[in-house]
């Protein structure tokens, strides 16, 4: 049903830059919102440290990786070294601490795949989820933020792709489509192939951490790389076209996996991702940069892969032919 094809980009793609940029601007959180997030982090840290002096609370996910929209929920991770308590016990005790601290709508979700406490802060109006000892997420948050500092086109492209995915309902992992985290990785990968971003994990490392026996190391002095992509003059409109073209018409779903760890396309065969194992079907393969056995596409099933590919094709065709792509692309599903 899906054909691979190479077609040249429409000649007038850049005329849509102002409209795509104004969509981007409209989604960026304000400075006021960012300072409210910091305020909440400080208040919660103070409350938690009274009970657990050695625990540390980290922001992760979209409010810390620079790919967050305005009004998004806040993801927090509590790092605590307590051999006596299980994760569930920690979650329950955390919920008690928060109750005493005058926070609202507190729910301890102890049976979720990743157990969390949900809450709402009446002072800032912000809602947040707190997980426990998920430090790999804190580290991959830093990797994404570091990539976004190198070339501003990454953040712009990823915002527009995430906005498209949310408008078209293909950003719902519980229904077999991809996480925001996966879409950002897809954008980084494309910019690596275009020579706009380097591969930080292939450079001499300046940052090292060991998390659950996993060594994470990469070059993180990104202020030294801020002219890295300058020789490539592609606009964000052009990159958007390239992104959807790649996923609609060029990616080889049977043989290829994308990997920002190597900055290359790698073979599914080498990863042993060619057949279904348990619930992991590997129908679209996106390697996690640190947990390399983890395929971010594993949530995709034999029905949702068609939904996704049809949406990639729709987007590619709109960017190629539609007179108003910056409107049509985001029409609600
Ligand atoms: N994460 C992860 N592995 C996944 C999915 C998510 O490690 N398979 C971590 C990442 O650190 C990511 C964070 O969880 O930054 C939040 O993931 P997600 O909700 O997909 O992304 P957000 O950036 O929070 O996007 P949104 O704006 O949609 O909330
Ligand atoms: Mg989130």
PDB file of C-alpha atoms and ligand atoms in Angstrom, residues 60-63 65 68 72-75 129 162 166 180, ligand 2:
ATOM      1  CA  UNK A  60      12.419  16.209  33.888  1.00  0.00           C
ATOM      2  CA  UNK A  61      10.322  15.784  30.748  1.00  0.00           C
ATOM      3  CA  UNK A  62       8.952  18.641  28.728  1.00  0.00           C
ATOM      4  CA  UNK A  63       9.285  21.400  31.318  1.00  0.00           C
ATOM      5  CA  UNK A  65      14.026  19.470  28.112  1.00  0.00           C
ATOM      6  CA  UNK A  68       7.400  21.830  26.548  1.00  0.00           C
ATOM      7  CA  UNK A  72       1.736  21.501  30.227  1.00  0.00           C
ATOM      8  CA  UNK A  73       1.868  19.361  33.329  1.00  0.00           C
ATOM      9  CA  UNK A  74       5.116  19.157  35.236  1.00  0.00           C
ATOM     10  CA  UNK A  75       7.131  15.952  35.544  1.00  0.00           C
ATOM     11  CA  UNK A 129       3.350  13.995  38.534  1.00  0.00           C
ATOM     12  CA  UNK A 162       4.446  17.687  18.518  1.00  0.00           C
ATOM     13  CA  UNK A 166      -1.426  16.181  19.313  1.00  0.00           C
ATOM     14  CA  UNK A 180       6.458  13.177  22.652  1.00  0.00           C
TER      15      UNK A 180
HETATM   16 MG1  LIG B   2       4.996  15.316  29.935  1.00  0.00          MG
END
